[in-house]
Short mmCIF file of C-alpha atoms in Angstrom, two decimals:
data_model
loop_
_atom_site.label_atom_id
_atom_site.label_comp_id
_atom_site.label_asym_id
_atom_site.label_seq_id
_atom_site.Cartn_x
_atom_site.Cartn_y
_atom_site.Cartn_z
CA UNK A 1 4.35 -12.65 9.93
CA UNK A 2 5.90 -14.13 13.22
CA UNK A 3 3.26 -15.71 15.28
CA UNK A 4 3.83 -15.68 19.61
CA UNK A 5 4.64 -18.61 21.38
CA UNK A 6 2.42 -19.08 23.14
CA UNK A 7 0.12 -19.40 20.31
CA UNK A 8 -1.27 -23.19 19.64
CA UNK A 9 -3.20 -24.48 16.99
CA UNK A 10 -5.34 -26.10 19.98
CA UNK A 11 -7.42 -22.85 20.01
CA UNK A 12 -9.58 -22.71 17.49
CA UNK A 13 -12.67 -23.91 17.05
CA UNK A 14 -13.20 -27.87 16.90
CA UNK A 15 -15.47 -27.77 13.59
CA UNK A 16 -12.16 -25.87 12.01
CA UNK A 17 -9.99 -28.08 13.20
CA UNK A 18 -11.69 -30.78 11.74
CA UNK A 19 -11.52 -29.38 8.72
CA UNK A 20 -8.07 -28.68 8.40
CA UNK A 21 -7.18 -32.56 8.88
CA UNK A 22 -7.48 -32.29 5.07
CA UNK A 23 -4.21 -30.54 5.05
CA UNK A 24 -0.74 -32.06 5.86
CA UNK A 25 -0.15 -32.37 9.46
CA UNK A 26 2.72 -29.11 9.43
CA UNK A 27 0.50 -27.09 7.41
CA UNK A 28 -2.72 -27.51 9.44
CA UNK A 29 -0.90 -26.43 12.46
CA UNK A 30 0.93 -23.27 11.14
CA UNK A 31 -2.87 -22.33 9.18
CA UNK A 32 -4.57 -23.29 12.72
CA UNK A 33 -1.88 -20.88 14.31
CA UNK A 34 -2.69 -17.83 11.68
CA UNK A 35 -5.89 -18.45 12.29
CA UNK A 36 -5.62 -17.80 15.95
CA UNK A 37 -3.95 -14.41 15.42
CA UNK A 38 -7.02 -13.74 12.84
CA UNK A 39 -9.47 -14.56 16.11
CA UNK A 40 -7.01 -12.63 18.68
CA UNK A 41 -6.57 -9.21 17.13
CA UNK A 42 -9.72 -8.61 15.06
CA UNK A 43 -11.51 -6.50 17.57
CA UNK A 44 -8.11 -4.71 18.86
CA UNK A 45 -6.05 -4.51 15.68
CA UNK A 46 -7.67 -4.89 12.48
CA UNK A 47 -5.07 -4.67 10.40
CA UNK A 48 -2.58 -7.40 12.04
CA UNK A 49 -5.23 -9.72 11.33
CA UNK A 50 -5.96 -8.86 7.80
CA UNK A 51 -2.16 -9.74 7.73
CA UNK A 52 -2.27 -13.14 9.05
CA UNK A 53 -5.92 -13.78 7.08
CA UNK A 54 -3.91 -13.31 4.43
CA UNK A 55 -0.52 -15.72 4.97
CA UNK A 56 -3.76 -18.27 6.24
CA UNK A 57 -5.40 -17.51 2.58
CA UNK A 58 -1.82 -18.10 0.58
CA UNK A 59 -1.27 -21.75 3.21
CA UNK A 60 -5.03 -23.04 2.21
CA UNK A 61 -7.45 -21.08 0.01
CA UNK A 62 -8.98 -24.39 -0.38
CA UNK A 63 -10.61 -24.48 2.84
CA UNK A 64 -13.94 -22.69 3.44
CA UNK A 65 -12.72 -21.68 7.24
CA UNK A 66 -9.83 -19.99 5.94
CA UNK A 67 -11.80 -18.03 3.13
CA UNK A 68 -14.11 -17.24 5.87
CA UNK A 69 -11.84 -15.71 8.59
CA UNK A 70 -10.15 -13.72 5.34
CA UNK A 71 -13.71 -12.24 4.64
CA UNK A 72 -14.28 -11.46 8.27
CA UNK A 73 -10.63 -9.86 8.64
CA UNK A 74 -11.24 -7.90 5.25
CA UNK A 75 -14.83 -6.61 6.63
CA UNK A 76 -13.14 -5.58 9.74
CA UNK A 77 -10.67 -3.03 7.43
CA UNK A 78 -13.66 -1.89 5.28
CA UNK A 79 -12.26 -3.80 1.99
CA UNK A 80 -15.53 -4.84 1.31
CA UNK A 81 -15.16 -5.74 -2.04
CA UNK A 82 -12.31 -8.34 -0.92
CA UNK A 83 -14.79 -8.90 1.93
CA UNK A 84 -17.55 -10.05 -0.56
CA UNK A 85 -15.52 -12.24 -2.22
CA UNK A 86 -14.20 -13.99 0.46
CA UNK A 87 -17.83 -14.77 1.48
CA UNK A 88 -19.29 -15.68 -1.52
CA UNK A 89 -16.17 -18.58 -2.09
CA UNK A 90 -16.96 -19.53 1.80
CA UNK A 91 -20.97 -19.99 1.14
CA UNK A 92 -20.07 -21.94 -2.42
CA UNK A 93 -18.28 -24.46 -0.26
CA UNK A 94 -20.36 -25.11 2.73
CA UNK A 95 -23.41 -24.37 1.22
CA UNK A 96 -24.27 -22.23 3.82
CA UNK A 97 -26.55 -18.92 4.38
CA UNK A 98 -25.25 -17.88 7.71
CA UNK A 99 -22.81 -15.24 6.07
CA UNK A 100 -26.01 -13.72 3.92
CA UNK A 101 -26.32 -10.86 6.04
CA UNK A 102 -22.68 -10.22 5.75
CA UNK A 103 -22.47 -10.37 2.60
CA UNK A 104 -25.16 -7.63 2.00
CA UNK A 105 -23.67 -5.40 4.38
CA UNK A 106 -20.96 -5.52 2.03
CA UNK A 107 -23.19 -4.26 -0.39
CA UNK A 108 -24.21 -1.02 1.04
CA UNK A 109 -20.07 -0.81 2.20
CA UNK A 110 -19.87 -1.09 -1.56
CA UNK A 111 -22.34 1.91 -2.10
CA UNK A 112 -25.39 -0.60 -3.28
CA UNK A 113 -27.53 0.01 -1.18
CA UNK A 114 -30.53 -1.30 -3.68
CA UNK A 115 -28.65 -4.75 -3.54
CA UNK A 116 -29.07 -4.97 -0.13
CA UNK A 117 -32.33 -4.47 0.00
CA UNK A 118 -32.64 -6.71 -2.60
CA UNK A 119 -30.43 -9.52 -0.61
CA UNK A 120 -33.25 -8.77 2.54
CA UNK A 121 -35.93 -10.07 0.32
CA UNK A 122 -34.63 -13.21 -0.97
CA UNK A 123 -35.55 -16.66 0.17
CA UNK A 124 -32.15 -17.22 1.84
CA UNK A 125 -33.17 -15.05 4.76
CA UNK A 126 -36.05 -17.61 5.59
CA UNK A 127 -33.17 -20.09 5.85
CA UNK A 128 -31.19 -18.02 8.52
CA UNK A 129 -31.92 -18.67 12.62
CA UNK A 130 -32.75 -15.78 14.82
CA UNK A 131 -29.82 -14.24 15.25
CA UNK A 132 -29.27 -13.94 11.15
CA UNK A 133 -32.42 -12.43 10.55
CA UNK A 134 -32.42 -9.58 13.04
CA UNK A 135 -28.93 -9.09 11.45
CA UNK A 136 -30.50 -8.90 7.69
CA UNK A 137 -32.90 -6.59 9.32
CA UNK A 138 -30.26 -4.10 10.76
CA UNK A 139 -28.85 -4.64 7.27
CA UNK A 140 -31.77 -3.61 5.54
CA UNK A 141 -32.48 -0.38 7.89
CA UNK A 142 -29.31 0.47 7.37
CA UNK A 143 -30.06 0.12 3.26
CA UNK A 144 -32.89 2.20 3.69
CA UNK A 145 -31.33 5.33 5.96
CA UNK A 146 -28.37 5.51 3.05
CA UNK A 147 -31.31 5.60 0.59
CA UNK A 148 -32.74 8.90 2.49
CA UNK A 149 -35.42 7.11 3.54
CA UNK A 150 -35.54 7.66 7.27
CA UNK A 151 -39.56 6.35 7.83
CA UNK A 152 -39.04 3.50 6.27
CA UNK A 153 -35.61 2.75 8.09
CA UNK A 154 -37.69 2.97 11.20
CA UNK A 155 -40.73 1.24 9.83
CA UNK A 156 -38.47 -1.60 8.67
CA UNK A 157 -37.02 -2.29 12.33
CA UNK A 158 -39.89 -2.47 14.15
CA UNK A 159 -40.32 -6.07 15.07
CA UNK A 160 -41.45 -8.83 17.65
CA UNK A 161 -37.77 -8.71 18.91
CA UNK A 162 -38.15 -5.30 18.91
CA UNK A 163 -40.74 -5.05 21.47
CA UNK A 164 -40.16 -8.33 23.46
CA UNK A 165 -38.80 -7.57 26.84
CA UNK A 166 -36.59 -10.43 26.81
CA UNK A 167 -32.51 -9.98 26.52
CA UNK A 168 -31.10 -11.91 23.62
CA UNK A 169 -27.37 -11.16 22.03
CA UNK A 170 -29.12 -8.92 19.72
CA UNK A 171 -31.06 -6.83 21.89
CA UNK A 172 -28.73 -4.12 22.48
CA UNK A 173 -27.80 -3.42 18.89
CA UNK A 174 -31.52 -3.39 17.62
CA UNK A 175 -32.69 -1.17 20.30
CA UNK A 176 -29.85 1.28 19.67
CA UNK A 177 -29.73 1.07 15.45
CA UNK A 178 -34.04 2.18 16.38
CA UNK A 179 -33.10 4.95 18.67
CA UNK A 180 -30.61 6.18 16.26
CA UNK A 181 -32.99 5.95 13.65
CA UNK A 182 -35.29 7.59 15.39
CA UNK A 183 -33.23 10.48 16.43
CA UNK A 184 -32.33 10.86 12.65
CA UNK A 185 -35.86 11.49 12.05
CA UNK A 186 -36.16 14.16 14.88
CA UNK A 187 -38.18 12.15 17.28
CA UNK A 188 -35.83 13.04 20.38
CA UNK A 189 -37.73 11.91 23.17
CA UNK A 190 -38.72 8.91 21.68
CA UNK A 191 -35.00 8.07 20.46
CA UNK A 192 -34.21 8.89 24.60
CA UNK A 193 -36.29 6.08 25.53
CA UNK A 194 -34.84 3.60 23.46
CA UNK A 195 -31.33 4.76 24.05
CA UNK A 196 -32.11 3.75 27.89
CA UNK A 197 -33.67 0.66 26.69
CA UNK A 198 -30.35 -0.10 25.06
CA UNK A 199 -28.32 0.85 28.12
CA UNK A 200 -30.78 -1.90 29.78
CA UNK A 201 -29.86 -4.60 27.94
CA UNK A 202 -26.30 -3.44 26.48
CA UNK A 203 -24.28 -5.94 29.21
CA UNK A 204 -20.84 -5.98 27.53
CA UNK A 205 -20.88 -2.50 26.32
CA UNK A 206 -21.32 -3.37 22.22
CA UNK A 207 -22.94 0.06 22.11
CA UNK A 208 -21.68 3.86 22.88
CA UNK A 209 -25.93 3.94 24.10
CA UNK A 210 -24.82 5.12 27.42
CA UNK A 211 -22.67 7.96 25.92
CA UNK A 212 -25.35 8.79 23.79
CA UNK A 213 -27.86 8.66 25.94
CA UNK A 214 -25.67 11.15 28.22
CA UNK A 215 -24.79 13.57 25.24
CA UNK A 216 -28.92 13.62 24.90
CA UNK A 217 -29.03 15.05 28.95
CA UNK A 218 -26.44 17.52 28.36
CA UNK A 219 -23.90 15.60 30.51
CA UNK A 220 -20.14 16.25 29.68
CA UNK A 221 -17.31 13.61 30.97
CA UNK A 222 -13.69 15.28 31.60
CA UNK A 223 -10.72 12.92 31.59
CA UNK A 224 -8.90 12.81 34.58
CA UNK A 225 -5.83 14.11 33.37
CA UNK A 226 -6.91 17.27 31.46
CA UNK A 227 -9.09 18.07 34.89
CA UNK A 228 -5.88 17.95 36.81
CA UNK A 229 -4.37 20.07 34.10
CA UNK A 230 -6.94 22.75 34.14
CA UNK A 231 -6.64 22.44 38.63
CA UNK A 232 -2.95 23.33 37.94
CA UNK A 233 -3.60 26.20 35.45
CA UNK A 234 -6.54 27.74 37.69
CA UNK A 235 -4.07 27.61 40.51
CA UNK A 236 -1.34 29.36 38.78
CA UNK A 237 -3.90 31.98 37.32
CA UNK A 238 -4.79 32.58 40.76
CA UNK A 239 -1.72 33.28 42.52
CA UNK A 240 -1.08 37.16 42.90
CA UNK A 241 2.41 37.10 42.65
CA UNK A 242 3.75 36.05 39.15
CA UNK A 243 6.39 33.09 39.27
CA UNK A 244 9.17 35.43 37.77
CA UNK A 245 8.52 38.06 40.88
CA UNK A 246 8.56 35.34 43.68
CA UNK A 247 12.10 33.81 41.85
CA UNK A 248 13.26 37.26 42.09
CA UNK A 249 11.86 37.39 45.69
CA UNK A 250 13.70 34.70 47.18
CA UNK A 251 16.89 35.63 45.24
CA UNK A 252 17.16 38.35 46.90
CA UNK A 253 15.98 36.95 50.47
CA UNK A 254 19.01 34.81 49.70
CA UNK A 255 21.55 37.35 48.36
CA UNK A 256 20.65 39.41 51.53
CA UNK A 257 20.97 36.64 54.10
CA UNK A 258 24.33 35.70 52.58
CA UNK A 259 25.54 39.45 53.73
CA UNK A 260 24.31 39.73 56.70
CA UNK A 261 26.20 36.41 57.40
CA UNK A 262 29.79 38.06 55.75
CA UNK A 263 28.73 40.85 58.19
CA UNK A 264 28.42 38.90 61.04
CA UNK A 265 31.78 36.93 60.53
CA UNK A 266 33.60 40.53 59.97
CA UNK A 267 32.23 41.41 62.87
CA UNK A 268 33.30 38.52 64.88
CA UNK A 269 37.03 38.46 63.38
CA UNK A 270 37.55 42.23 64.65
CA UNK A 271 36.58 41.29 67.97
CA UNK A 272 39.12 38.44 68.02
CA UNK A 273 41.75 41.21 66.36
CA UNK A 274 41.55 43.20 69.23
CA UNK A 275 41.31 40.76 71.73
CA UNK A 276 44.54 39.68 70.60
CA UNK A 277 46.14 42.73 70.25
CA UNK A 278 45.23 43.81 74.02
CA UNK A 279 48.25 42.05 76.01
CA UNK A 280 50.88 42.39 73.34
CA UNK A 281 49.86 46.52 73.49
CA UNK A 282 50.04 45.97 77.20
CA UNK A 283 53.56 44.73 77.29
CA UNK A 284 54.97 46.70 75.06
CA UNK A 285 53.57 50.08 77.38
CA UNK A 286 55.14 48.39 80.35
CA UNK A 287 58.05 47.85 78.57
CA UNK A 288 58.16 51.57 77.70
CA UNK A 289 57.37 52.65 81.36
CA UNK A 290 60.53 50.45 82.31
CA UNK A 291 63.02 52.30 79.99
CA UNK A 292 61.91 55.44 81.33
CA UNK A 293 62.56 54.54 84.59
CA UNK A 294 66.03 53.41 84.19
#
């Protein structure tokens, strides 16, 4: 896949960089360089950077970076079995439990939700920071709601996070899988409240809590351009005069303007006819009147 310009290997992170000095110099920079366009278009376009995971993954399947960015890039397109995979080589070669979560997410993408669950209770979630664990236990909600079990979900993600007023990266996404938990359950007026609370602390917009929180007060946006639409068909609808009719209208006007104006110019040239013709019929009288004389 061709790869911008402007695109440098100098992007990426330094800890990935360090890691492809394993490779040949040449190779490390076209991998770094796929690995940008992984980083780039994951959000925006999902599948362009499953394509370059993958020419990364054919360059150096050897290093855990690139296995990691393929998982990420595969989770992003819902191949969650590829997704899995990918992880599971990563964490074999670091060592690592910060893709855990992940990787059990994957799971219930799989339709396993049990395994999840499973994955929530193991001792590698004791190993994860913050952030990773309040991840595993969106993870785990998320088990339990596909299990039916709605209570539980609920029950499972209230936390100290939860309730602390603080804002962390996390706080938005908690607050908001509880309120939609919550609304699941049929406690509206609770999930309202926590909707707002997610609104609070929702700062980059991760969430739709603000357009759910509307939907929940009966408020109803209207894009710009189908309001100007339906401005232009109430003004049409309220004309009395249909368009056909006022086309036919002003035809008309025209048609009839257009002979008065031939009149007018008739009019005009008969004048100047027998203006002319005046001192010619003069002359030719006195002419007459002469003969008769002699």
């Amino acid at each position: 896949m061709p790869i911008p310009e402007d695109v440098t290997g100098e992007e990426i992170d330094k800890d990935v960089r360090q890691e492809l000095q394993s490779l040949p110099k040449t190779l490390a920079e076209d991998v770094a360089k796929n690995l940008v366009m992984v980083a780039r278009l994951i959000d925006e376009d999902p599948e362009g950077a499953y394509g370059y995971s993958r020419v990364a993954l054919r360059l150096a399947s050897r290093v855990a970076a690139v296995r990691e960015a393929a998982g990420f890039a595969a989770y992003a397109n819902q191949k969650y079995s590829e997704a899995l995979a990918e992880f599971r080589a990563a964490r074999r070669m670091t060592g690592t439990t910060e893709l855990w979560p992940l990787m059990a997410d994957c799971e219930r993408g799989l339709g396993r939700p049990e395994k999840a669950l499973d994955m929530a209770g193991a001792p590698e979630v004791q190993k994860l920071d913050k952030a990773g664990q309040v991840e595993m236990r969106l993870v785990a909600a998320g088990a339990r709601r596909d299990m039916g079990q709605l209570d539980a979900a609920i029950v499972t993600l209230q936390s100290s996070e939860l309730a602390s007023q603080a804002v962390q990266p996390w706080t938005a996404r908690l607050r908001y899988a509880y309120a939609d938990a919550l609304l699941a359950a049929e406690r509206a007026d609770e999930a309202r409240e926590w909707f707002a609370k997610a609104v609070e602390a929702d700062r980059d917009g991760s969430t739709d809590a603000s357009d759910r929180l509307a939907e929940m007060d009966g408020v109803e946006f209207m894009d710009a351009l189908d309001a100007q639409d339906e401005s232009d068909a109430d003004l049409d609808a309220g004309s009395d005069t249909p368009a056909d009719e006022t086309e036919a209208d002003e035809t008309e006007a025209d048609e009839t303007e257009a002979e008065e104006t031939v009149d007018d110019e008739t009019e005009t040239e008969t004048e100047d006819v027998h203006t002319d013709l005046g001192p010619d019929n003069g002359d030719a009288g006195k002419a007459e009147t002469d003969v008769d004389k002699d």
